[in-house]
């Protein structure tokens, strides 16, 4: 009896297991839209749990549309269509496609690939996302993240943001210099056997991303629908008077993109030149008079006689005070010879300084950021002819120039014209993924990848 009972119970258990497997198979087939699949895809099943039903439906709609453009009978997305739609050019786009296709190197991105990749890349744990982006930057796929990889990544970013219509892969000397300042912020500390130079470790990469938040935002949003709200793609529109030519400006568009990486979306739409020393003279009173026309945040940029370019973002208006003031939105930055951003650490509240017509040595007249009185992270005296920069715990920033004592050659100040919601929250993207895809069909047609019908 016991033996028969065990057999019966075992048979019942097998029947239940079979029923459960059958139910999961149908669920997986419903998600994948592939009734011919002989068995569920465990990675897909797990990845699908990261999305809502509506998100999966939107992804399915996007996949079907892009697969149709790929001429694959809606079975897969080709690499040219993938790179054209997501607007990720060059080696970076090719590497993203390779990782998204789970390194099969067959030129086919399936729906399962898209769901699994987005689940890891966009909805995974922080360490998972950083590891994915670290692999993404290894554009050669040799498991060594070297200087040439970072240079290729930056070239792809530059092409996507600043020269999308250019077919010339050779950058001008000016643009090459721009890439160098971002590469110079990187540390390559990992020794690799057989390699002449060092490579970038994951810890090095994380440090680099913290100094270049604009690059980190860009690299983390490559599978986001390409619209105006895509993180890392915003470049402020720079407004300046006609009597100030572009070649006079310290703030190049690439530098504006870099600084904007530490700001909210509504703060990177339009910046207006309020003061330029070549036009207005090295005058503190003129500076204060010009910037008083706006009551919003400002971007202060200095080029000193050593050729270094750096500055600070002031989140509060410049107002006469006898002590530090401001909030945790302020930060310091470097632009040349390397680009870095240093945000508040919370070690103290010594953020902004603006002292005018004080007679006490303990209240130095001028403007500054961080540190302490007479030992600032960055300071310009009221004469605008000298200043200093020291390492400071306020922003965990180093000396921003070649030496601690600085002599300004050019000073600029830009007003940030914040638009949209003022609470710091980005606007919700409108429409489904498919609707946003249809808005970009003209782009696909321009590159010759769109069919005449949906």
mmCIF file of N, CA, C and O in Angstrom, residues 241-303:
data_model
loop_
_atom_site.group_PDB
_atom_site.id
_atom_site.type_symbol
_atom_site.label_atom_id
_atom_site.label_comp_id
_atom_site.label_asym_id
_atom_site.label_seq_id
_atom_site.Cartn_x
_atom_site.Cartn_y
_atom_site.Cartn_z
ATOM 1 N N UNK A 241 25.502 88.536 -26.981
ATOM 2 C CA UNK A 241 25.331 89.715 -27.844
ATOM 3 C C UNK A 241 26.116 89.575 -29.148
ATOM 4 O O UNK A 241 27.105 88.841 -29.222
ATOM 5 N N UNK A 242 25.692 90.310 -30.141
ATOM 6 C CA UNK A 242 26.347 90.252 -31.446
ATOM 7 C C UNK A 242 27.786 90.755 -31.400
ATOM 8 O O UNK A 242 28.615 90.346 -32.207
ATOM 9 N N UNK A 243 28.083 91.640 -30.448
ATOM 10 C CA UNK A 243 29.445 92.181 -30.379
ATOM 11 C C UNK A 243 30.417 91.226 -29.678
ATOM 12 O O UNK A 243 31.589 91.552 -29.497
ATOM 13 N N UNK A 244 29.913 90.063 -29.279
ATOM 14 C CA UNK A 244 30.770 89.022 -28.702
ATOM 15 C C UNK A 244 30.765 87.838 -29.662
ATOM 16 O O UNK A 244 29.774 87.116 -29.769
ATOM 17 N N UNK A 245 31.856 87.652 -30.371
ATOM 18 C CA UNK A 245 31.924 86.547 -31.333
ATOM 19 C C UNK A 245 32.158 85.231 -30.605
ATOM 20 O O UNK A 245 32.673 85.199 -29.488
ATOM 21 N N UNK A 246 31.810 84.143 -31.281
ATOM 22 C CA UNK A 246 31.921 82.824 -30.666
ATOM 23 C C UNK A 246 33.350 82.478 -30.287
ATOM 24 O O UNK A 246 33.596 81.813 -29.277
ATOM 25 N N UNK A 247 34.310 82.952 -31.090
ATOM 26 C CA UNK A 247 35.705 82.609 -30.798
ATOM 27 C C UNK A 247 36.261 83.383 -29.599
ATOM 28 O O UNK A 247 37.364 83.092 -29.123
ATOM 29 N N UNK A 248 35.506 84.351 -29.093
ATOM 30 C CA UNK A 248 35.902 85.055 -27.878
ATOM 31 C C UNK A 248 35.483 84.304 -26.622
ATOM 32 O O UNK A 248 36.016 84.551 -25.535
ATOM 33 N N UNK A 249 34.553 83.399 -26.757
ATOM 34 C CA UNK A 249 33.939 82.760 -25.598
ATOM 35 C C UNK A 249 34.817 81.659 -25.012
ATOM 36 O O UNK A 249 35.432 80.873 -25.727
ATOM 37 N N UNK A 250 34.838 81.617 -23.691
ATOM 38 C CA UNK A 250 35.473 80.498 -22.994
ATOM 39 C C UNK A 250 34.559 79.279 -22.988
ATOM 40 O O UNK A 250 35.038 78.144 -22.993
ATOM 41 N N UNK A 251 33.270 79.538 -22.956
ATOM 42 C CA UNK A 251 32.289 78.455 -22.841
ATOM 43 C C UNK A 251 31.958 77.892 -24.220
ATOM 44 O O UNK A 251 31.091 78.397 -24.918
ATOM 45 N N UNK A 252 32.622 76.824 -24.608
ATOM 46 C CA UNK A 252 32.273 76.116 -25.828
ATOM 47 C C UNK A 252 31.061 75.242 -25.535
ATOM 48 O O UNK A 252 30.745 74.936 -24.384
ATOM 49 N N UNK A 253 30.381 74.833 -26.597
ATOM 50 C CA UNK A 253 29.171 74.027 -26.406
ATOM 51 C C UNK A 253 29.479 72.702 -25.719
ATOM 52 O O UNK A 253 28.668 72.193 -24.929
ATOM 53 N N UNK A 254 30.672 72.147 -25.985
ATOM 54 C CA UNK A 254 31.058 70.897 -25.314
ATOM 55 C C UNK A 254 31.244 71.119 -23.812
ATOM 56 O O UNK A 254 30.883 70.261 -23.000
ATOM 57 N N UNK A 255 31.787 72.273 -23.451
ATOM 58 C CA UNK A 255 31.938 72.599 -22.039
ATOM 59 C C UNK A 255 30.571 72.814 -21.385
ATOM 60 O O UNK A 255 30.363 72.431 -20.229
ATOM 61 N N UNK A 256 29.658 73.449 -22.114
ATOM 62 C CA UNK A 256 28.316 73.673 -21.575
ATOM 63 C C UNK A 256 27.620 72.337 -21.313
ATOM 64 O O UNK A 256 26.928 72.165 -20.303
ATOM 65 N N UNK A 257 27.786 71.380 -22.238
ATOM 66 C CA UNK A 257 27.234 70.031 -22.048
ATOM 67 C C UNK A 257 27.830 69.393 -20.793
ATOM 68 O O UNK A 257 27.115 68.781 -19.990
ATOM 69 N N UNK A 258 29.121 69.541 -20.627
ATOM 70 C CA UNK A 258 29.814 68.984 -19.467
ATOM 71 C C UNK A 258 29.264 69.561 -18.165
ATOM 72 O O UNK A 258 28.905 68.813 -17.238
ATOM 73 N N UNK A 259 29.163 70.886 -18.072
ATOM 74 C CA UNK A 259 28.652 71.524 -16.851
ATOM 75 C C UNK A 259 27.194 71.146 -16.622
ATOM 76 O O UNK A 259 26.767 70.866 -15.495
ATOM 77 N N UNK A 260 26.417 71.098 -17.710
ATOM 78 C CA UNK A 260 24.998 70.774 -17.602
ATOM 79 C C UNK A 260 24.728 69.384 -17.077
ATOM 80 O O UNK A 260 23.614 69.102 -16.607
ATOM 81 N N UNK A 261 25.720 68.496 -17.115
ATOM 82 C CA UNK A 261 25.524 67.153 -16.600
ATOM 83 C C UNK A 261 25.223 67.112 -15.121
ATOM 84 O O UNK A 261 24.668 66.124 -14.617
ATOM 85 N N UNK A 262 25.573 68.167 -14.393
ATOM 86 C CA UNK A 262 25.320 68.228 -12.954
ATOM 87 C C UNK A 262 24.041 68.994 -12.630
ATOM 88 O O UNK A 262 23.749 69.221 -11.447
ATOM 89 N N UNK A 263 23.287 69.378 -13.660
ATOM 90 C CA UNK A 263 22.080 70.193 -13.460
ATOM 91 C C UNK A 263 20.820 69.427 -13.845
ATOM 92 O O UNK A 263 20.877 68.400 -14.523
ATOM 93 N N UNK A 264 19.697 69.955 -13.431
ATOM 94 C CA UNK A 264 18.413 69.356 -13.798
ATOM 95 C C UNK A 264 18.071 69.712 -15.241
ATOM 96 O O UNK A 264 18.653 70.640 -15.819
ATOM 97 N N UNK A 265 17.129 69.001 -15.798
ATOM 98 C CA UNK A 265 16.797 69.178 -17.216
ATOM 99 C C UNK A 265 16.350 70.592 -17.539
ATOM 100 O O UNK A 265 16.712 71.145 -18.589
ATOM 101 N N UNK A 266 15.587 71.217 -16.657
ATOM 102 C CA UNK A 266 15.066 72.549 -16.958
ATOM 103 C C UNK A 266 16.129 73.641 -16.829
ATOM 104 O O UNK A 266 15.888 74.797 -17.171
ATOM 105 N N UNK A 267 17.333 73.268 -16.346
ATOM 106 C CA UNK A 267 18.406 74.252 -16.206
ATOM 107 C C UNK A 267 19.425 74.181 -17.344
ATOM 108 O O UNK A 267 20.423 74.907 -17.319
ATOM 109 N N UNK A 268 19.190 73.325 -18.322
ATOM 110 C CA UNK A 268 20.153 73.187 -19.419
ATOM 111 C C UNK A 268 19.516 73.514 -20.766
ATOM 112 O O UNK A 268 19.953 73.026 -21.803
ATOM 113 N N UNK A 269 18.509 74.363 -20.741
ATOM 114 C CA UNK A 269 17.842 74.728 -21.991
ATOM 115 C C UNK A 269 18.448 75.975 -22.621
ATOM 116 O O UNK A 269 18.762 75.993 -23.817
ATOM 117 N N UNK A 270 18.642 77.020 -21.825
ATOM 118 C CA UNK A 270 19.158 78.273 -22.388
ATOM 119 C C UNK A 270 20.007 79.003 -21.356
ATOM 120 O O UNK A 270 19.578 79.189 -20.213
ATOM 121 N N UNK A 271 21.218 79.412 -21.766
ATOM 122 C CA UNK A 271 22.093 80.216 -20.925
ATOM 123 C C UNK A 271 22.402 81.517 -21.657
ATOM 124 O O UNK A 271 22.638 81.533 -22.867
ATOM 125 N N UNK A 272 22.428 82.618 -20.910
ATOM 126 C CA UNK A 272 22.633 83.937 -21.504
ATOM 127 C C UNK A 272 23.888 84.582 -20.921
ATOM 128 O O UNK A 272 24.085 84.612 -19.704
ATOM 129 N N UNK A 273 24.744 85.089 -21.816
ATOM 130 C CA UNK A 273 25.969 85.752 -21.372
ATOM 131 C C UNK A 273 25.616 87.079 -20.688
ATOM 132 O O UNK A 273 25.038 87.977 -21.303
ATOM 133 N N UNK A 274 25.998 87.205 -19.419
ATOM 134 C CA UNK A 274 25.712 88.411 -18.651
ATOM 135 C C UNK A 274 26.935 89.326 -18.534
ATOM 136 O O UNK A 274 26.796 90.549 -18.411
ATOM 137 N N UNK A 275 28.118 88.723 -18.558
ATOM 138 C CA UNK A 275 29.335 89.519 -18.359
ATOM 139 C C UNK A 275 30.489 88.846 -19.086
ATOM 140 O O UNK A 275 30.657 87.622 -19.041
ATOM 141 N N UNK A 276 31.294 89.658 -19.783
ATOM 142 C CA UNK A 276 32.518 89.169 -20.419
ATOM 143 C C UNK A 276 33.571 90.254 -20.250
ATOM 144 O O UNK A 276 33.381 91.396 -20.669
ATOM 145 N N UNK A 277 34.698 89.878 -19.645
ATOM 146 C CA UNK A 277 35.703 90.883 -19.303
ATOM 147 C C UNK A 277 36.313 91.552 -20.528
ATOM 148 O O UNK A 277 36.744 92.709 -20.450
ATOM 149 N N UNK A 278 36.340 90.859 -21.675
ATOM 150 C CA UNK A 278 36.904 91.473 -22.884
ATOM 151 C C UNK A 278 36.025 92.607 -23.389
ATOM 152 O O UNK A 278 36.498 93.518 -24.072
ATOM 153 N N UNK A 279 34.749 92.567 -23.037
ATOM 154 C CA UNK A 279 33.803 93.598 -23.464
ATOM 155 C C UNK A 279 33.520 94.579 -22.337
ATOM 156 O O UNK A 279 33.493 95.808 -22.547
ATOM 157 N N UNK A 280 33.340 94.058 -21.128
ATOM 158 C CA UNK A 280 32.929 94.878 -20.000
ATOM 159 C C UNK A 280 34.086 95.334 -19.120
ATOM 160 O O UNK A 280 33.895 96.142 -18.206
ATOM 161 N N UNK A 281 35.280 94.804 -19.377
ATOM 162 C CA UNK A 281 36.430 95.160 -18.560
ATOM 163 C C UNK A 281 36.511 94.314 -17.299
ATOM 164 O O UNK A 281 35.507 93.749 -16.843
ATOM 165 N N UNK A 282 37.718 94.219 -16.725
ATOM 166 C CA UNK A 282 37.904 93.468 -15.473
ATOM 167 C C UNK A 282 37.466 94.348 -14.306
ATOM 168 O O UNK A 282 38.271 94.958 -13.608
ATOM 169 N N UNK A 283 36.160 94.449 -14.146
ATOM 170 C CA UNK A 283 35.576 95.349 -13.151
ATOM 171 C C UNK A 283 34.572 94.590 -12.287
ATOM 172 O O UNK A 283 33.596 94.026 -12.806
ATOM 173 N N UNK A 284 34.820 94.586 -10.983
ATOM 174 C CA UNK A 284 33.922 93.898 -10.055
ATOM 175 C C UNK A 284 32.561 94.587 -10.005
ATOM 176 O O UNK A 284 31.513 93.935 -9.991
ATOM 177 N N UNK A 285 32.552 95.921 -9.991
ATOM 178 C CA UNK A 285 31.282 96.654 -9.914
ATOM 179 C C UNK A 285 30.447 96.426 -11.179
ATOM 180 O O UNK A 285 29.224 96.258 -11.109
ATOM 181 N N UNK A 286 31.107 96.417 -12.351
ATOM 182 C CA UNK A 286 30.376 96.140 -13.595
ATOM 183 C C UNK A 286 29.836 94.718 -13.582
ATOM 184 O O UNK A 286 28.701 94.461 -14.002
ATOM 185 N N UNK A 287 30.652 93.805 -13.095
ATOM 186 C CA UNK A 287 30.228 92.411 -12.983
ATOM 187 C C UNK A 287 28.950 92.305 -12.153
ATOM 188 O O UNK A 287 27.959 91.715 -12.581
ATOM 189 N N UNK A 288 28.969 92.885 -10.955
ATOM 190 C CA UNK A 288 27.800 92.816 -10.076
ATOM 191 C C UNK A 288 26.600 93.515 -10.694
ATOM 192 O O UNK A 288 25.457 93.049 -10.561
ATOM 193 N N UNK A 289 26.855 94.628 -11.383
ATOM 194 C CA UNK A 289 25.748 95.336 -12.024
ATOM 195 C C UNK A 289 25.117 94.526 -13.139
ATOM 196 O O UNK A 289 23.889 94.480 -13.272
ATOM 197 N N UNK A 290 25.940 93.857 -13.934
ATOM 198 C CA UNK A 290 25.411 93.063 -15.049
ATOM 199 C C UNK A 290 24.661 91.836 -14.582
ATOM 200 O O UNK A 290 23.599 91.498 -15.119
ATOM 201 N N UNK A 291 25.194 91.142 -13.589
ATOM 202 C CA UNK A 291 24.542 89.900 -13.179
ATOM 203 C C UNK A 291 23.312 90.154 -12.312
ATOM 204 O O UNK A 291 22.488 89.261 -12.121
ATOM 205 N N UNK A 292 23.166 91.395 -11.804
ATOM 206 C CA UNK A 292 21.982 91.708 -10.995
ATOM 207 C C UNK A 292 20.728 91.782 -11.851
ATOM 208 O O UNK A 292 19.612 91.822 -11.325
ATOM 209 N N UNK A 293 20.914 91.796 -13.180
ATOM 210 C CA UNK A 293 19.751 91.827 -14.075
ATOM 211 C C UNK A 293 18.984 90.501 -14.049
ATOM 212 O O UNK A 293 17.835 90.432 -14.460
ATOM 213 N N UNK A 294 19.644 89.456 -13.581
ATOM 214 C CA UNK A 294 18.971 88.173 -13.464
ATOM 215 C C UNK A 294 19.007 87.703 -12.028
ATOM 216 O O UNK A 294 19.924 88.031 -11.275
ATOM 217 N N UNK A 295 18.000 86.966 -11.606
ATOM 218 C CA UNK A 295 17.950 86.529 -10.211
ATOM 219 C C UNK A 295 18.094 85.015 -10.102
ATOM 220 O O UNK A 295 17.825 84.427 -9.065
ATOM 221 N N UNK A 296 18.546 84.379 -11.176
ATOM 222 C CA UNK A 296 18.678 82.937 -11.168
ATOM 223 C C UNK A 296 20.106 82.490 -10.987
ATOM 224 O O UNK A 296 21.005 83.281 -10.693
ATOM 225 N N UNK A 297 20.358 81.202 -11.183
ATOM 226 C CA UNK A 297 21.712 80.659 -11.061
ATOM 227 C C UNK A 297 22.630 81.229 -12.131
ATOM 228 O O UNK A 297 22.188 81.695 -13.182
ATOM 229 N N UNK A 298 23.927 81.186 -11.855
ATOM 230 C CA UNK A 298 24.919 81.671 -12.810
ATOM 231 C C UNK A 298 26.082 80.691 -12.919
ATOM 232 O O UNK A 298 26.361 79.920 -11.991
ATOM 233 N N UNK A 299 26.748 80.753 -14.074
ATOM 234 C CA UNK A 299 27.943 79.939 -14.320
ATOM 235 C C UNK A 299 29.114 80.904 -14.487
ATOM 236 O O UNK A 299 29.147 81.694 -15.434
ATOM 237 N N UNK A 300 30.059 80.856 -13.563
ATOM 238 C CA UNK A 300 31.241 81.717 -13.596
ATOM 239 C C UNK A 300 32.412 80.930 -14.184
ATOM 240 O O UNK A 300 32.714 79.827 -13.723
ATOM 241 N N UNK A 301 33.074 81.499 -15.195
ATOM 242 C CA UNK A 301 34.189 80.814 -15.847
ATOM 243 C C UNK A 301 35.393 81.751 -15.881
ATOM 244 O O UNK A 301 35.263 82.928 -16.219
ATOM 245 N N UNK A 302 36.559 81.208 -15.546
ATOM 246 C CA UNK A 302 37.795 81.983 -15.494
ATOM 247 C C UNK A 302 38.863 81.295 -16.339
ATOM 248 O O UNK A 302 39.038 80.073 -16.248
ATOM 249 N N UNK A 303 39.555 82.073 -17.146
ATOM 250 C CA UNK A 303 40.785 81.613 -17.783
ATOM 251 C C UNK A 303 41.906 82.442 -17.202
ATOM 252 O O UNK A 303 41.861 83.676 -17.240
#
